[in-house]
CSV table of C-alpha atoms (C1' of nucleotides) in Angstrom, one decimal:
chain,number,residue,atom,x,y,z
A,1,MET,CA,6.5,40.0,-25.8
A,2,SER,CA,7.4,36.3,-25.8
A,3,LEU,CA,4.6,33.9,-25.2
A,4,PHE,CA,5.2,30.9,-23.3
A,5,GLU,CA,2.8,27.7,-23.1
A,6,VAL,CA,3.3,25.2,-20.5
A,7,TYR,CA,1.3,21.7,-19.7
A,8,THR,CA,1.7,21.5,-15.8
A,9,ASP,CA,0.4,17.9,-14.2
A,10,GLY,CA,1.1,16.8,-10.5
A,11,ALA,CA,0.6,13.4,-9.3
A,12,CYS,CA,0.4,11.6,-5.9
A,13,THR,CA,0.0,8.2,-4.7
A,14,ASN,CA,-2.6,7.5,-2.4
A,15,ASN,CA,-1.9,4.1,-1.1
A,16,GLN,CA,-4.0,4.2,2.5
A,17,GLY,CA,-5.4,7.3,2.5
A,18,GLU,CA,-3.6,8.0,5.5
A,19,GLY,CA,-1.5,11.1,5.8
A,20,LEU,CA,0.9,12.7,3.3
A,21,GLN,CA,2.6,10.4,0.4
A,22,PRO,CA,5.4,10.7,-1.9
A,23,GLY,CA,4.2,12.8,-5.1
A,24,GLY,CA,6.0,14.3,-8.7
A,25,TRP,CA,5.3,17.3,-10.9
A,26,ALA,CA,6.3,18.0,-14.3
A,27,ALA,CA,5.9,21.4,-16.4
A,28,VAL,CA,6.1,20.7,-20.2
A,29,PHE,CA,7.2,23.6,-22.1
A,30,VAL,CA,5.5,23.5,-25.8
A,31,ASP,CA,8.4,22.9,-28.2
A,32,GLY,CA,10.8,23.4,-25.6
A,33,PRO,CA,12.3,21.7,-22.8
A,34,ALA,CA,10.4,20.3,-19.7
A,35,LEU,CA,10.9,20.5,-16.0
A,36,SER,CA,9.7,17.7,-13.1
A,37,GLY,CA,10.6,16.7,-9.6
A,38,GLY,CA,9.3,14.8,-6.6
A,39,GLU,CA,8.5,15.2,-2.8
A,40,SER,CA,8.4,12.7,-0.4
A,41,ALA,CA,5.5,13.9,1.6
A,42,THR,CA,2.7,15.9,0.1
A,43,THR,CA,-0.8,15.8,-1.9
A,44,ASN,CA,-2.1,15.7,-4.9
A,45,ASN,CA,-3.4,19.3,-5.0
A,46,ARG,CA,0.2,20.2,-3.7
A,47,MET,CA,1.7,18.7,-6.5
A,48,GLU,CA,-0.3,20.5,-9.3
A,49,MET,CA,0.6,23.7,-7.9
A,50,ARG,CA,4.4,22.9,-7.5
A,51,ALA,CA,3.8,22.3,-11.3
A,52,VAL,CA,2.4,25.8,-11.8
A,53,ILE,CA,4.8,27.5,-10.0
A,54,GLU,CA,8.1,26.2,-11.7
A,55,ALA,CA,6.4,26.6,-14.7
A,56,LEU,CA,6.0,30.4,-14.0
A,57,LYS,CA,9.6,30.4,-12.0
A,58,ASN,CA,11.3,29.5,-15.3
A,59,THR,CA,9.6,32.0,-17.5
A,60,PRO,CA,10.8,35.6,-17.4
A,61,PRO,CA,8.6,38.7,-15.5
A,62,HIS,CA,6.2,40.3,-18.0
A,63,SER,CA,6.2,37.7,-20.3
A,64,HIS,CA,2.9,36.3,-21.6
A,65,VAL,CA,2.0,32.9,-20.5
A,66,ARG,CA,-0.5,30.4,-20.9
A,67,ILE,CA,-0.7,27.7,-18.0
A,68,TYR,CA,-2.8,24.6,-19.4
A,69,SER,CA,-3.9,22.4,-16.4
A,70,ASP,CA,-6.5,19.7,-15.5
A,71,SER,CA,-6.2,21.0,-12.2
A,72,ALA,CA,-10.0,22.8,-11.5
A,73,TYR,CA,-8.1,23.3,-8.2
A,74,VAL,CA,-5.7,25.9,-9.7
A,75,ILE,CA,-7.4,27.0,-12.5
A,76,ASN,CA,-10.9,27.8,-10.9
A,77,CYS,CA,-8.5,29.5,-8.0
A,78,PHE,CA,-7.5,32.4,-10.7
A,79,ASN,CA,-10.3,32.1,-13.6
A,80,GLN,CA,-12.7,32.4,-10.8
A,81,LYS,CA,-11.2,34.8,-8.4
A,82,TRP,CA,-11.1,32.7,-5.1
A,83,ILE,CA,-7.6,34.2,-4.5
A,84,ASP,CA,-9.2,37.5,-4.6
A,85,LYS,CA,-11.4,36.8,-2.0
A,86,TRP,CA,-9.0,35.0,0.3
A,87,GLU,CA,-6.6,38.0,0.2
A,88,LYS,CA,-9.6,40.1,1.2
A,89,ASN,CA,-10.9,38.0,4.1
A,90,GLY,CA,-7.7,36.7,6.0
A,91,TRP,CA,-7.5,33.4,3.9
A,92,MET,CA,-10.8,31.6,5.0
A,93,THR,CA,-12.6,29.4,2.6
A,94,SER,CA,-16.5,29.9,2.2
A,95,SER,CA,-17.0,27.9,5.3
A,96,LYS,CA,-14.9,30.1,7.4
A,97,LYS,CA,-12.1,27.4,7.8
A,98,PRO,CA,-8.6,28.0,6.8
A,99,VAL,CA,-7.1,28.2,3.2
A,100,GLU,CA,-5.1,25.2,2.7
A,101,ASN,CA,-1.8,25.6,1.1
A,102,LYS,CA,-1.9,29.5,1.8
A,103,ASP,CA,2.3,28.9,1.2
A,104,LEU,CA,2.0,27.8,-2.3
A,105,TRP,CA,-0.8,30.1,-2.9
A,106,LEU,CA,1.1,33.5,-2.1
A,107,GLU,CA,4.0,32.0,-4.0
A,108,MET,CA,2.1,31.3,-7.4
A,109,ARG,CA,0.0,35.2,-6.6
A,110,GLN,CA,3.6,37.0,-6.6
A,111,LEU,CA,4.9,35.1,-9.7
A,112,GLU,CA,1.6,35.2,-11.4
A,113,LYS,CA,1.8,39.4,-10.6
A,114,GLU,CA,5.1,39.7,-12.3
A,115,ARG,CA,3.8,38.2,-15.5
A,116,GLN,CA,0.7,37.8,-17.6
A,117,VAL,CA,-0.6,34.5,-17.4
A,118,GLU,CA,-4.0,32.9,-18.9
A,119,TRP,CA,-5.0,30.1,-17.1
A,120,ILE,CA,-6.9,27.1,-19.3
A,121,LYS,CA,-8.5,24.4,-18.5
A,122,VAL,CA,-7.7,21.0,-20.1
A,123,LYS,CA,-9.2,17.6,-19.6
A,124,GLY,CA,-7.3,14.9,-17.6
A,125,HIS,CA,-6.4,11.9,-20.4
A,126,SER,CA,-7.8,13.3,-23.6
A,127,GLY,CA,-4.7,12.8,-26.2
A,128,ASN,CA,-3.0,15.9,-25.8
A,129,GLN,CA,0.5,14.8,-26.4
A,130,TRP,CA,1.6,17.6,-23.9
A,131,ASN,CA,-0.5,16.7,-21.2
A,132,GLU,CA,0.6,13.4,-21.7
A,133,MET,CA,4.0,13.9,-21.7
A,134,ALA,CA,3.4,15.9,-18.4
A,135,ASP,CA,1.4,13.2,-17.0
A,136,THR,CA,3.7,10.6,-17.5
A,137,LEU,CA,6.5,12.4,-16.4
A,138,ALA,CA,4.9,13.5,-13.1
A,139,VAL,CA,4.1,10.0,-12.5
A,140,ALA,CA,8.0,9.2,-13.1
A,141,ALA,CA,9.4,11.8,-10.8
A,142,ILE,CA,7.2,10.5,-7.7
A,143,PRO,CA,10.3,9.4,-5.4
A,144,LYS,CA,10.1,5.6,-5.1
A,145,ASP,CA,13.1,5.2,-2.4
A,146,LYS,CA,11.7,5.1,0.4
A,147,ASN,CA,14.4,5.1,2.6
A,148,ASN,CA,15.7,8.4,1.6
A,149,ASP,CA,16.7,10.0,4.8
A,150,ASP,CA,16.1,13.9,3.6
A,151,GLN,CA,12.3,14.1,3.3
A,152,SER,CA,11.9,17.2,1.8
A,153,ARG,CA,14.6,17.1,-1.1
A,154,LYS,CA,13.4,17.8,-4.4
A,155,GLU,CA,14.9,17.0,-7.8
A,156,ILE,CA,14.4,18.6,-11.1
A,157,CYS,CA,15.1,17.1,-14.4
A,158,LEU,CA,15.6,18.8,-17.5
A,159,TYR,CA,14.2,16.8,-20.3
A,160,LEU,CA,16.2,18.8,-24.0
A,161,THR,CA,13.8,15.9,-25.7
A,162,GLN,CA,11.7,13.4,-24.1
A,163,ASP,CA,14.4,10.9,-24.1
A,164,GLU,CA,17.4,13.1,-23.3
A,165,LYS,CA,17.1,14.4,-20.0
A,166,ILE,CA,19.7,16.5,-17.7
A,167,ASN,CA,19.5,16.3,-14.1
A,168,LEU,CA,19.5,20.0,-12.9
A,169,LEU,CA,20.7,19.3,-9.5
A,170,SER,CA,24.5,19.8,-10.6
A,171,PHE,CA,23.6,23.1,-11.5
A,172,LEU,CA,21.8,24.3,-8.8
A,173,ASP,CA,24.9,26.0,-7.3
A,174,CYS,CA,23.6,28.9,-9.8
A,175,ASN,CA,21.7,30.7,-6.7
A,176,GLN,CA,18.8,31.7,-9.2
A,177,LEU,CA,17.5,28.5,-10.9
A,178,ASN,CA,16.5,30.0,-14.4
A,179,LEU,CA,15.3,28.0,-17.2
A,180,ASN,CA,17.1,30.4,-19.6
A,181,ASP,CA,20.9,31.0,-17.4
A,182,VAL,CA,20.5,26.8,-17.1
A,183,LEU,CA,20.3,26.2,-20.4
A,184,LYS,CA,22.9,28.4,-21.0
A,185,ASN,CA,25.3,26.4,-18.6
A,186,VAL,CA,24.0,23.4,-19.9
A,187,LEU,CA,25.1,24.2,-23.3
A,188,VAL,CA,28.6,25.8,-22.0
A,189,LYS,CA,29.1,22.5,-20.9
A,190,LEU,CA,28.3,20.3,-23.5
A,191,GLN,CA,30.3,22.5,-25.6
A,192,LYS,CA,33.2,21.8,-23.5
A,193,LEU,CA,32.5,18.1,-23.6
A,194,GLU,CA,32.7,17.8,-27.1
B,1,MET,CA,-3.3,27.2,43.2
B,2,SER,CA,-3.5,24.6,39.9
B,3,LEU,CA,-4.3,25.7,36.9
B,4,PHE,CA,-6.4,24.0,34.1
B,5,GLU,CA,-6.5,24.5,30.6
B,6,VAL,CA,-9.9,22.6,28.6
B,7,TYR,CA,-11.0,22.9,25.4
B,8,THR,CA,-14.4,22.2,24.9
B,9,ASP,CA,-16.6,21.5,22.1
B,10,GLY,CA,-20.1,20.7,20.9
B,11,ALA,CA,-21.8,19.1,18.2
B,12,CYS,CA,-25.3,18.3,17.0
B,13,THR,CA,-26.9,16.7,14.3
B,14,ASN,CA,-29.5,19.0,12.3
B,15,ASN,CA,-31.1,16.6,9.5
B,16,GLN,CA,-34.4,18.3,8.5
B,17,GLY,CA,-34.3,21.5,11.1
B,18,GLU,CA,-37.4,19.3,13.0
B,19,GLY,CA,-37.2,19.9,16.8
B,20,LEU,CA,-34.2,18.5,19.1
B,21,GLN,CA,-31.8,16.5,17.6
B,22,PRO,CA,-28.9,13.8,18.8
B,23,GLY,CA,-25.8,15.5,20.1
B,24,GLY,CA,-22.3,14.8,21.7
B,25,TRP,CA,-19.7,17.2,23.5
B,26,ALA,CA,-16.3,16.5,24.5
B,27,ALA,CA,-13.8,18.5,26.7
B,28,VAL,CA,-10.5,17.8,26.6
B,29,PHE,CA,-7.7,18.8,29.3
B,30,VAL,CA,-4.6,19.9,28.1
B,31,ASP,CA,-1.8,17.5,28.7
B,32,GLY,CA,-4.6,15.3,30.2
B,33,PRO,CA,-7.8,13.2,29.5
B,34,ALA,CA,-10.5,14.0,28.0
B,35,LEU,CA,-14.5,13.1,28.5
B,36,SER,CA,-17.3,13.3,26.2
B,37,GLY,CA,-20.6,12.6,25.9
B,38,GLY,CA,-24.0,12.3,24.0
B,39,GLU,CA,-27.7,13.3,24.3
B,40,SER,CA,-30.5,11.5,21.8
B,41,ALA,CA,-32.3,15.3,22.1
B,42,THR,CA,-30.8,18.3,22.2
B,43,THR,CA,-29.4,21.3,20.7
B,44,ASN,CA,-26.0,22.8,19.6
B,45,ASN,CA,-25.7,25.2,22.3
B,46,ARG,CA,-26.9,22.6,25.2
B,47,MET,CA,-23.9,20.9,24.1
B,48,GLU,CA,-21.6,23.9,23.8
B,49,MET,CA,-22.7,24.1,27.5
B,50,ARG,CA,-23.1,20.7,28.7
B,51,ALA,CA,-19.0,20.5,27.5
B,52,VAL,CA,-18.2,23.2,29.7
B,53,ILE,CA,-19.8,22.3,32.3
B,54,GLU,CA,-18.3,18.6,32.2
B,55,ALA,CA,-14.7,20.8,32.1
B,56,LEU,CA,-15.3,22.7,35.0
B,57,LYS,CA,-17.2,19.6,37.4
B,58,ASN,CA,-13.7,17.9,36.7
B,59,THR,CA,-11.9,20.5,38.3
B,60,PRO,CA,-11.6,21.1,42.0
B,61,PRO,CA,-13.2,24.0,43.3
B,62,HIS,CA,-10.9,27.0,44.0
B,63,SER,CA,-8.7,26.2,40.7
B,64,HIS,CA,-7.6,28.3,38.2
B,65,VAL,CA,-9.4,27.2,35.4
B,66,ARG,CA,-8.9,28.2,31.3
B,67,ILE,CA,-11.8,27.3,29.5
B,68,TYR,CA,-11.4,27.4,25.2
B,69,SER,CA,-14.6,27.4,23.6
B,70,ASP,CA,-15.4,28.6,19.8
B,71,SER,CA,-18.9,29.1,21.0
B,72,ALA,CA,-19.5,33.4,21.2
B,73,TYR,CA,-23.0,31.8,23.2
B,74,VAL,CA,-20.5,30.3,26.0
B,75,ILE,CA,-17.9,32.8,26.1
B,76,ASN,CA,-19.9,36.2,25.6
B,77,CYS,CA,-22.1,35.1,28.1
B,78,PHE,CA,-19.1,35.3,31.1
B,79,ASN,CA,-17.2,37.9,29.6
B,80,GLN,CA,-19.6,40.4,28.6
B,81,LYS,CA,-21.5,40.1,31.4
B,82,TRP,CA,-24.8,38.9,29.8
B,83,ILE,CA,-25.3,36.7,32.8
B,84,ASP,CA,-25.0,39.3,35.7
B,85,LYS,CA,-28.1,41.2,33.5
B,86,TRP,CA,-30.0,38.1,33.8
B,87,GLU,CA,-29.6,37.3,37.2
B,88,LYS,CA,-30.5,41.0,37.9
B,89,ASN,CA,-33.9,40.9,35.6
B,90,GLY,CA,-35.2,38.1,36.2
B,91,TRP,CA,-33.6,36.2,33.6
B,92,MET,CA,-35.1,38.2,30.4
B,93,THR,CA,-33.1,38.8,27.1
B,94,SER,CA,-32.8,42.2,25.9
B,95,SER,CA,-35.6,41.6,23.9
B,96,LYS,CA,-37.6,40.4,27.0
B,97,LYS,CA,-37.9,37.0,26.1
B,98,PRO,CA,-37.2,34.1,28.6
B,99,VAL,CA,-33.6,33.3,28.2
B,100,GLU,CA,-32.8,30.0,27.2
B,101,ASN,CA,-31.2,27.2,28.9
B,102,LYS,CA,-31.1,28.5,32.2
B,103,ASP,CA,-31.1,25.4,34.1
B,104,LEU,CA,-27.8,24.8,31.9
B,105,TRP,CA,-26.3,28.7,32.9
B,106,LEU,CA,-27.4,28.3,36.6
B,107,GLU,CA,-25.4,25.1,36.9
B,108,MET,CA,-22.6,26.8,35.3
B,109,ARG,CA,-22.7,29.6,37.1
B,110,GLN,CA,-22.7,27.8,40.5
B,111,LEU,CA,-19.4,26.0,39.4
B,112,GLU,CA,-17.8,29.4,37.7
B,113,LYS,CA,-18.3,30.7,41.2
B,114,GLU,CA,-16.0,28.3,42.9
B,115,ARG,CA,-13.3,28.6,40.7
B,116,GLN,CA,-11.6,31.2,38.9
B,117,VAL,CA,-12.3,30.6,35.6
B,118,GLU,CA,-10.7,32.7,32.3
B,119,TRP,CA,-13.2,32.4,29.4
B,120,ILE,CA,-11.1,32.3,26.0
B,121,LYS,CA,-12.8,32.5,22.8
B,122,VAL,CA,-10.7,30.5,19.9
B,123,LYS,CA,-12.0,30.0,15.8
B,124,GLY,CA,-13.2,26.7,15.3
B,125,HIS,CA,-11.5,24.6,12.6
B,126,SER,CA,-8.1,26.7,12.9
B,127,GLY,CA,-5.9,23.7,13.3
B,128,ASN,CA,-5.3,23.8,17.1
B,129,GLN,CA,-4.6,20.1,17.8
B,130,TRP,CA,-6.6,20.3,21.2
B,131,ASN,CA,-9.7,22.0,19.9
B,132,GLU,CA,-9.3,19.4,16.6
B,133,MET,CA,-9.6,16.8,19.5
B,134,ALA,CA,-12.5,18.0,20.9
B,135,ASP,CA,-14.3,18.4,17.9
B,136,THR,CA,-13.3,14.8,16.9
B,137,LEU,CA,-14.9,13.2,20.0
B,138,ALA,CA,-17.4,15.5,20.2
B,139,VAL,CA,-18.6,14.2,16.8
B,140,ALA,CA,-17.6,10.7,18.1
B,141,ALA,CA,-20.0,11.0,21.0
B,142,ILE,CA,-23.0,11.7,19.1
B,143,PRO,CA,-25.4,8.7,19.6
B,144,LYS,CA,-26.2,7.1,16.7
B,145,ASP,CA,-28.2,4.3,18.2
B,146,LYS,CA,-32.0,5.6,16.7
B,147,ASN,CA,-33.6,2.0,18.8
B,148,ASN,CA,-32.8,3.6,21.8
B,149,ASP,CA,-35.5,3.1,24.3
B,150,ASP,CA,-34.4,5.7,27.2
B,151,GLN,CA,-34.3,8.9,24.9
B,152,SER,CA,-32.4,11.0,28.1
B,153,ARG,CA,-29.8,8.4,28.6
B,154,LYS,CA,-26.4,10.0,29.0
B,155,GLU,CA,-23.1,8.4,28.3
B,156,ILE,CA,-19.8,9.7,29.2
B,157,CYS,CA,-16.6,8.1,28.3
B,158,LEU,CA,-12.7,8.6,29.6
B,159,TYR,CA,-10.2,9.1,27.0
B,160,LEU,CA,-6.8,8.5,28.7
B,161,THR,CA,-5.4,8.9,25.4
B,162,GLN,CA,-6.8,9.5,21.5
B,163,ASP,CA,-7.5,5.5,21.6
B,164,GLU,CA,-7.5,4.5,24.9
B,165,LYS,CA,-10.9,5.0,26.4
B,166,ILE,CA,-12.8,3.9,29.3
B,167,ASN,CA,-16.6,3.8,29.8
B,168,LEU,CA,-17.3,5.8,33.0
B,169,LEU,CA,-20.8,4.3,33.6
B,170,SER,CA,-20.0,1.5,35.3
B,171,PHE,CA,-18.3,4.0,38.2
B,172,LEU,CA,-21.4,6.4,38.0
B,173,ASP,CA,-22.8,4.8,41.5
B,174,CYS,CA,-20.1,7.0,43.1
B,175,ASN,CA,-22.8,10.1,43.4
B,176,GLN,CA,-20.7,12.8,42.2
B,177,LEU,CA,-18.7,12.4,39.3
B,178,ASN,CA,-15.3,13.9,39.7
B,179,LEU,CA,-12.1,13.1,37.7
B,180,ASN,CA,-10.1,12.2,40.2
B,181,ASP,CA,-12.4,10.1,42.3
B,182,VAL,CA,-13.3,8.0,39.0
B,183,LEU,CA,-9.4,8.0,38.0
B,184,LYS,CA,-9.1,6.6,41.6
B,185,ASN,CA,-11.9,3.9,41.0
B,186,VAL,CA,-10.4,3.2,37.7
B,187,LEU,CA,-6.9,2.7,38.8
B,188,VAL,CA,-8.3,0.6,42.2
B,189,LYS,CA,-10.2,-1.6,39.3
B,190,LEU,CA,-7.2,-2.2,37.1
B,191,GLN,CA,-5.0,-3.3,39.9
B,192,LYS,CA,-7.6,-5.9,41.3
B,193,LEU,CA,-7.3,-7.0,37.6
B,194,GLU,CA,-3.9,-7.4,37.4
C,1,C,C1',-29.5,44.3,11.6
C,2,G,C1',-24.8,41.8,13.5
C,3,A,C1',-22.1,38.1,15.5
C,4,C,C1',-20.7,32.7,16.8
C,5,A,C1',-21.6,27.8,16.5
C,6,C,C1',-24.0,23.5,14.6
C,7,C,C1',-25.6,20.9,10.4
C,8,C,C1',-28.0,19.6,5.3
C,9,C,C1',-27.2,19.5,0.0
C,10,C,C1',-25.4,20.4,-4.4
C,11,U,C1',-21.4,21.0,-7.9
C,12,A,C1',-16.3,20.7,-10.2
C,13,G,C1',-11.4,18.6,-10.7
C,14,C,C1',-7.2,15.3,-8.9
D,1,DG,C1',-8.0,11.0,-0.3
D,2,DC,C1',-7.0,16.1,-1.3
D,3,DT,C1',-9.5,20.9,-2.0
D,4,DA,C1',-12.4,24.4,-3.4
D,5,DG,C1',-17.4,26.6,-5.0
D,6,DG,C1',-22.3,27.8,-4.0
D,7,DG,C1',-27.6,27.2,-1.4
D,8,DG,C1',-30.5,26.2,2.4
D,9,DG,C1',-31.7,26.0,7.6
D,10,DT,C1',-31.4,26.0,13.0
D,11,DG,C1',-29.8,27.2,18.3
D,12,DT,C1',-28.9,31.7,20.3
D,13,DC,C1',-27.6,36.3,22.2
D,14,DG,C1',-26.6,41.4,22.4
RNA sequence: CGACACCCCCUAGC
DNA sequence: GCTAGGGGGTGTCG
């Protein structure tokens, strides 16, 4: 069974601490391509989660995936079985408040069930090249255009190498955004261009 | 008959678990004003009760009132007829101890008899905007001035909007603190100032 | 024993 | 600021 190792990271501005901020995420496949995207109104934790979701989405079901993240929020949720408890107790935290970001947790849970996932905590900014790259891409993906009318628009870029990136938006007409499918499309398109 | 919907909440510090503590309460009228106040030596349950009492006091007799509270202590007292039993058995709990806070229960009972009251239990901290506002105001109303000589002094503020508040103390000379009366006084005073 | 609140700490990571 | 885990306690009732 194929193994995928993915470094994920999220980033979010935090200017005056008031309300939702613009943020970005990235998922870097070891010895492979990288995905990144941004949202104009989100939180740091939602971006960490989004990075993982996109990573999982782009691996085939039943594959073996190693998710490397510096977010204790995400890693502990699975390694310390928080999510098992939430599913049993109606999504309440230990202090009886509703769990935040339930929508994204459910999405992650579904993807995680269909795969064999290992959750690995890494220290942030510790010189690991993949983690650094994820960090760089996530920050770069934060939307800077404050005049953007579409507040919920997401962008996804495919990095073939660190310098060579392709905006996937042009391939989004293929309803299912699976990395393999997109890669095929990209290759076909490139061949036609040559 | 007019309907009033009011979210009530109480808050109380609990520093070293020793004796009575400062606390606050709030009553938020849906699509209306909000009242809040504090006491320097009280309990959490007395604050929950005080919030309800002030809510009822500020609705006209014979009106239809919906009280929303996260306190099972208060809601069950009426919905599970605890108070009926207490009135019949000389205010003794099921474990034969005297019922606590009888003074406030009597006050609530009197106000409740003069109105048609529905008691509705809500979950604390569950994202309801009115419940959240009551919580915020109750916490904000906790007296912080520890050098206050008058330990029993109560303060009552009228919030016209979340940001705009009027201290009602200056209107307390009108013996009965009814919201409508006070509002009239406030308006008269404001008109004179202009 | 159960329930609902009200708190005080501590920890972890972004 | 965003989020979670864990421990301790009182106020009160059935």
